[in-house]
mmCIF file of C-alpha atoms in Angstrom:
data_model
loop_
_atom_site.group_PDB
_atom_site.id
_atom_site.type_symbol
_atom_site.label_atom_id
_atom_site.label_comp_id
_atom_site.label_asym_id
_atom_site.label_seq_id
_atom_site.Cartn_x
_atom_site.Cartn_y
_atom_site.Cartn_z
ATOM 1 C CA MET A 1 0.000 0.000 0.000
ATOM 2 C CA GLU A 2 1.345 3.390 -0.981
ATOM 3 C CA THR A 3 2.081 5.612 1.977
ATOM 4 C CA LYS A 4 -0.015 8.722 2.503
ATOM 5 C CA LEU A 5 1.320 12.250 2.540
ATOM 6 C CA ALA A 6 1.598 13.701 6.022
ATOM 7 C CA THR A 7 -0.080 16.885 4.790
ATOM 8 C CA ASP A 8 -3.153 14.883 3.723
ATOM 9 C CA ILE A 9 -3.491 13.463 7.233
ATOM 10 C CA PHE A 10 -2.978 16.850 8.855
ATOM 11 C CA ASP A 11 -5.591 18.368 6.554
ATOM 12 C CA VAL A 12 -8.117 15.836 7.863
ATOM 13 C CA TRP A 13 -6.992 16.405 11.449
ATOM 14 C CA ALA A 14 -7.499 20.152 11.005
ATOM 15 C CA ILE A 15 -11.077 19.540 9.861
ATOM 16 C CA ASN A 16 -11.723 17.118 12.741
ATOM 17 C CA GLY A 17 -10.305 19.455 15.381
ATOM 18 C CA LYS A 18 -7.319 17.257 16.170
ATOM 19 C CA ASP A 19 -5.047 20.278 15.807
ATOM 20 C CA LYS A 20 -6.257 21.335 19.252
ATOM 21 C CA GLY A 21 -5.252 17.942 20.617
ATOM 22 C CA MET A 22 -1.796 18.358 19.111
ATOM 23 C CA GLU A 23 -1.494 21.673 20.922
ATOM 24 C CA LYS A 24 -2.387 20.063 24.241
ATOM 25 C CA GLY A 25 -0.151 17.034 23.730
ATOM 26 C CA HIS A 26 2.923 19.035 22.720
ATOM 27 C CA SER A 27 2.467 21.958 25.085
ATOM 28 C CA LYS A 28 5.172 21.050 27.632
ATOM 29 C CA SER A 29 7.787 20.321 24.974
ATOM 30 C CA VAL A 30 6.987 23.519 23.093
ATOM 31 C CA ASP A 31 7.284 25.546 26.293
ATOM 32 C CA ARG A 32 10.785 24.095 26.702
ATOM 33 C CA MET A 33 11.655 24.853 23.057
ATOM 34 C CA ILE A 34 10.520 28.430 23.525
ATOM 35 C CA GLN A 35 12.576 28.738 26.702
ATOM 36 C CA ILE A 36 15.663 27.552 24.825
ATOM 37 C CA ALA A 37 14.937 29.905 21.924
ATOM 38 C CA ILE A 38 14.365 32.960 24.106
ATOM 39 C CA GLU A 39 17.678 32.403 25.885
ATOM 40 C CA LYS A 40 19.436 32.688 22.523
ATOM 41 C CA ILE A 41 17.772 35.911 21.320
ATOM 42 C CA PRO A 42 19.872 39.089 21.756
ATOM 43 C CA ILE A 43 17.970 41.320 24.162
ATOM 44 C CA ASN A 44 19.258 44.541 22.571
ATOM 45 C CA GLN A 45 17.524 44.027 19.211
ATOM 46 C CA ASP A 46 14.553 46.277 18.524
ATOM 47 C CA ARG A 47 12.797 43.762 16.301
ATOM 48 C CA ILE A 48 13.041 39.962 16.236
ATOM 49 C CA SER A 49 11.734 38.094 13.202
ATOM 50 C CA ILE A 50 10.545 34.523 13.800
ATOM 51 C CA ALA A 51 9.418 31.747 11.437
ATOM 52 C CA ASP A 52 7.497 28.674 12.563
ATOM 53 C CA ILE A 53 7.932 25.987 9.907
ATOM 54 C CA GLY A 54 5.141 23.442 10.051
ATOM 55 C CA CYS A 55 3.085 25.753 12.217
ATOM 56 C CA GLY A 56 -0.199 23.819 12.111
ATOM 57 C CA ASN A 57 -2.927 26.136 13.345
ATOM 58 C CA GLY A 58 -0.268 28.585 14.493
ATOM 59 C CA TRP A 59 -0.527 27.948 18.226
ATOM 60 C CA MET A 60 3.234 27.694 18.900
ATOM 61 C CA LEU A 61 3.950 30.855 16.918
ATOM 62 C CA ARG A 62 1.222 32.765 18.729
ATOM 63 C CA LYS A 63 2.584 31.576 22.064
ATOM 64 C CA ILE A 64 6.092 32.858 21.386
ATOM 65 C CA LEU A 65 4.883 36.119 19.805
ATOM 66 C CA SER A 66 2.846 36.868 22.937
ATOM 67 C CA ILE A 67 6.060 37.100 24.966
ATOM 68 C CA SER A 68 7.289 40.392 23.529
ATOM 69 C CA SER A 69 6.057 43.224 21.332
ATOM 70 C CA LYS A 70 9.479 43.082 19.632
ATOM 71 C CA PHE A 71 8.607 39.749 18.026
ATOM 72 C CA ARG A 72 7.213 39.490 14.499
ATOM 73 C CA GLY A 73 6.403 36.136 12.976
ATOM 74 C CA LEU A 74 5.458 34.024 9.978
ATOM 75 C CA GLY A 75 3.844 30.604 10.169
ATOM 76 C CA ILE A 76 4.270 28.176 7.264
ATOM 77 C CA ASP A 77 2.554 24.821 6.809
ATOM 78 C CA GLY A 78 2.005 22.323 4.032
ATOM 79 C CA ALA A 79 -1.526 21.438 5.135
ATOM 80 C CA LYS A 80 -3.967 23.945 3.667
ATOM 81 C CA ASN A 81 -6.653 23.338 6.278
ATOM 82 C CA MET A 82 -4.193 23.954 9.108
ATOM 83 C CA ILE A 83 -3.370 27.359 7.643
ATOM 84 C CA GLU A 84 -7.066 28.091 7.199
ATOM 85 C CA ASN A 85 -7.585 27.272 10.885
ATOM 86 C CA ALA A 86 -4.684 29.544 11.809
ATOM 87 C CA LYS A 87 -6.209 32.444 9.878
ATOM 88 C CA LYS A 88 -9.611 31.879 11.482
ATOM 89 C CA ILE A 89 -8.089 31.917 14.959
ATOM 90 C CA ASP A 90 -5.742 34.827 14.223
ATOM 91 C CA PRO A 91 -7.014 36.923 11.294
ATOM 92 C CA GLU A 92 -4.289 39.521 11.824
ATOM 93 C CA GLY A 93 -1.514 36.924 11.820
ATOM 94 C CA ASN A 94 0.916 36.153 9.016
ATOM 95 C CA TYR A 95 0.419 32.597 7.734
ATOM 96 C CA LEU A 96 1.484 30.926 4.504
ATOM 97 C CA HIS A 97 0.439 27.654 2.875
ATOM 98 C CA ALA A 98 3.439 26.163 1.061
ATOM 99 C CA ASP A 99 5.038 22.854 0.129
ATOM 100 C CA LEU A 100 7.836 22.626 2.690
ATOM 101 C CA GLU A 101 9.870 20.321 0.435
ATOM 102 C CA SER A 102 10.223 23.022 -2.237
ATOM 103 C CA TRP A 103 9.629 26.245 -0.297
ATOM 104 C CA ASN A 104 12.422 28.804 -0.599
ATOM 105 C CA SER A 105 12.088 31.735 1.735
ATOM 106 C CA THR A 106 12.439 35.222 0.317
ATOM 107 C CA GLU A 107 12.923 36.567 3.839
ATOM 108 C CA LYS A 108 15.503 35.823 6.524
ATOM 109 C CA PHE A 109 14.738 35.444 10.202
ATOM 110 C CA ASP A 110 16.455 35.812 13.569
ATOM 111 C CA LEU A 111 14.836 32.634 14.871
ATOM 112 C CA VAL A 112 13.328 29.611 13.130
ATOM 113 C CA ILE A 113 11.369 27.049 15.127
ATOM 114 C CA SER A 114 9.830 23.756 14.034
ATOM 115 C CA MET A 115 7.919 21.158 16.044
ATOM 116 C CA GLU A 116 7.166 17.629 14.817
ATOM 117 C CA VAL A 117 7.745 18.278 11.127
ATOM 118 C CA ILE A 118 11.163 17.466 9.739
ATOM 119 C CA TYR A 119 11.075 13.680 9.904
ATOM 120 C CA TYR A 120 8.057 13.632 7.557
ATOM 121 C CA LEU A 121 10.173 15.139 4.765
ATOM 122 C CA ARG A 122 11.738 12.929 2.107
ATOM 123 C CA ASN A 123 15.131 14.604 2.449
ATOM 124 C CA PRO A 124 15.651 16.390 5.771
ATOM 125 C CA GLN A 125 19.228 17.336 4.847
ATOM 126 C CA ILE A 126 18.121 19.338 1.799
ATOM 127 C CA PHE A 127 15.439 21.024 3.890
ATOM 128 C CA LEU A 128 17.832 21.868 6.721
ATOM 129 C CA SER A 129 20.364 23.216 4.229
ATOM 130 C CA SER A 130 17.665 25.426 2.736
ATOM 131 C CA VAL A 131 16.741 26.733 6.189
ATOM 132 C CA PHE A 132 20.393 27.427 6.971
ATOM 133 C CA ASN A 133 21.127 29.186 3.680
ATOM 134 C CA ASN A 134 17.827 30.898 2.893
ATOM 135 C CA CYS A 135 15.919 31.443 6.141
ATOM 136 C CA LEU A 136 18.461 32.405 8.773
ATOM 137 C CA ASN A 137 20.158 35.728 9.321
ATOM 138 C CA LYS A 138 23.740 35.833 10.519
ATOM 139 C CA ASN A 139 23.919 35.097 14.259
ATOM 140 C CA SER A 140 20.397 33.643 14.176
ATOM 141 C CA ASN A 141 19.122 30.419 15.740
ATOM 142 C CA PHE A 142 17.186 27.307 14.784
ATOM 143 C CA VAL A 143 15.313 25.110 17.276
ATOM 144 C CA ILE A 144 13.468 21.896 16.425
ATOM 145 C CA GLY A 145 11.499 19.360 18.423
ATOM 146 C CA ILE A 146 10.852 15.794 17.237
ATOM 147 C CA ASP A 147 9.219 12.812 18.917
ATOM 148 C CA HIS A 148 9.963 10.198 16.237
ATOM 149 C CA TYR A 149 13.586 9.036 16.432
ATOM 150 C CA LYS A 150 15.334 5.693 16.880
ATOM 151 C CA GLU A 151 15.909 5.952 20.608
ATOM 152 C CA ASN A 152 12.230 6.680 21.244
ATOM 153 C CA LYS A 153 11.074 3.092 20.787
ATOM 154 C CA ARG A 154 7.397 3.863 21.293
ATOM 155 C CA SER A 155 7.443 6.078 18.196
ATOM 156 C CA LEU A 156 8.869 3.464 15.846
ATOM 157 C CA SER A 157 5.480 1.966 14.999
ATOM 158 C CA TRP A 158 4.058 5.311 13.855
ATOM 159 C CA PRO A 159 4.925 5.007 10.124
ATOM 160 C CA GLY A 160 2.997 1.737 9.947
ATOM 161 C CA ASP A 161 0.220 2.851 12.280
ATOM 162 C CA LEU A 162 -0.522 5.934 10.166
ATOM 163 C CA ASN A 163 0.705 4.569 6.819
ATOM 164 C CA VAL A 164 2.819 7.698 6.458
ATOM 165 C CA TYR A 165 6.454 8.010 5.406
ATOM 166 C CA MET A 166 8.742 9.072 8.259
ATOM 167 C CA HIS A 167 12.510 9.534 8.195
ATOM 168 C CA THR A 168 13.737 7.498 11.180
ATOM 169 C CA LEU A 169 17.115 8.752 12.432
ATOM 170 C CA SER A 170 19.040 8.401 15.670
ATOM 171 C CA ILE A 171 20.004 11.305 17.902
ATOM 172 C CA SER A 172 23.567 11.178 16.586
ATOM 173 C CA ASP A 173 22.266 11.147 12.999
ATOM 174 C CA TRP A 174 20.300 14.346 13.610
ATOM 175 C CA VAL A 175 23.175 16.070 15.380
ATOM 176 C CA ASN A 176 25.554 15.049 12.582
ATOM 177 C CA LEU A 177 23.162 16.576 10.034
ATOM 178 C CA PHE A 178 23.272 19.876 11.897
ATOM 179 C CA GLU A 179 27.079 19.723 11.998
ATOM 180 C CA THR A 180 27.405 18.796 8.315
ATOM 181 C CA ILE A 181 25.200 21.679 7.232
ATOM 182 C CA GLY A 182 27.298 24.159 9.219
ATOM 183 C CA PHE A 183 25.336 24.965 12.373
ATOM 184 C CA ASN A 184 27.357 26.129 15.383
ATOM 185 C CA ASN A 185 26.743 25.856 19.124
ATOM 186 C CA ILE A 186 24.675 22.708 18.640
ATOM 187 C CA CYS A 187 22.875 21.497 21.758
ATOM 188 C CA TYR A 188 20.328 18.751 22.261
ATOM 189 C CA GLU A 189 18.277 17.205 25.023
ATOM 190 C CA GLN A 190 15.550 14.612 25.480
ATOM 191 C CA PHE A 191 12.856 16.546 27.255
ATOM 192 C CA ASP A 192 10.168 15.042 29.492
ATOM 193 C CA SER A 193 11.312 11.428 29.165
ATOM 194 C CA ARG A 194 9.409 8.897 31.284
ATOM 195 C CA ASP A 195 8.764 5.157 31.452
ATOM 196 C CA ASP A 196 8.792 3.879 27.852
ATOM 197 C CA TRP A 197 8.842 7.394 26.368
ATOM 198 C CA ALA A 198 12.326 8.722 25.531
ATOM 199 C CA GLY A 199 11.104 12.323 25.428
ATOM 200 C CA THR A 200 10.962 15.031 22.798
ATOM 201 C CA LEU A 201 14.342 15.424 21.125
ATOM 202 C CA ILE A 202 15.059 19.162 21.083
ATOM 203 C CA ILE A 203 18.013 20.306 18.974
ATOM 204 C CA SER A 204 19.221 23.871 18.616
ATOM 205 C CA GLY A 205 21.958 25.421 16.544
ATOM 206 C CA SER A 206 23.120 28.861 15.468
ATOM 207 C CA LYS A 207 24.367 30.305 12.190
#
């Protein structure tokens, strides 16, 4: 059976209201990602531009933008219905529907964040290289969170459970990708691990 596109599933989830469940389920990990990101932002800048890649209904972007009036943001997602939900919730927000595999940003940002997206892509290295070269300003930062990785055994059944392609890498594989692409000051942690759950893998790097 041919695997489904992740965007097709997320489109259905957006219609069914599962995007709100994703917000609830990922809330603690996203709070930690935001904490890490905020620590890296220079406090003397008058304006901080932020991109949320794979923003869903925009809840993570809205959460980080609410922290400071200095922050300006763009949310991008490949699922059209997720972006429609984002615009309904936040009509004044800046949201873009785009194919993440081929999207090339025309704007550069001081911070790029991405939660539970990159392993769905057919070639994460090409995507990460594009983020590094096209999306990030000099001295900017990139923070990702992923739950599907080799060490998180409970996540390994997900591709079959959902019939969706997922790129299954180890922690060292992901860190090596960041290094190969040219990121500096790379840090990672497994946040909120418990019992048979290895935690959300949060990786950050700077340009």
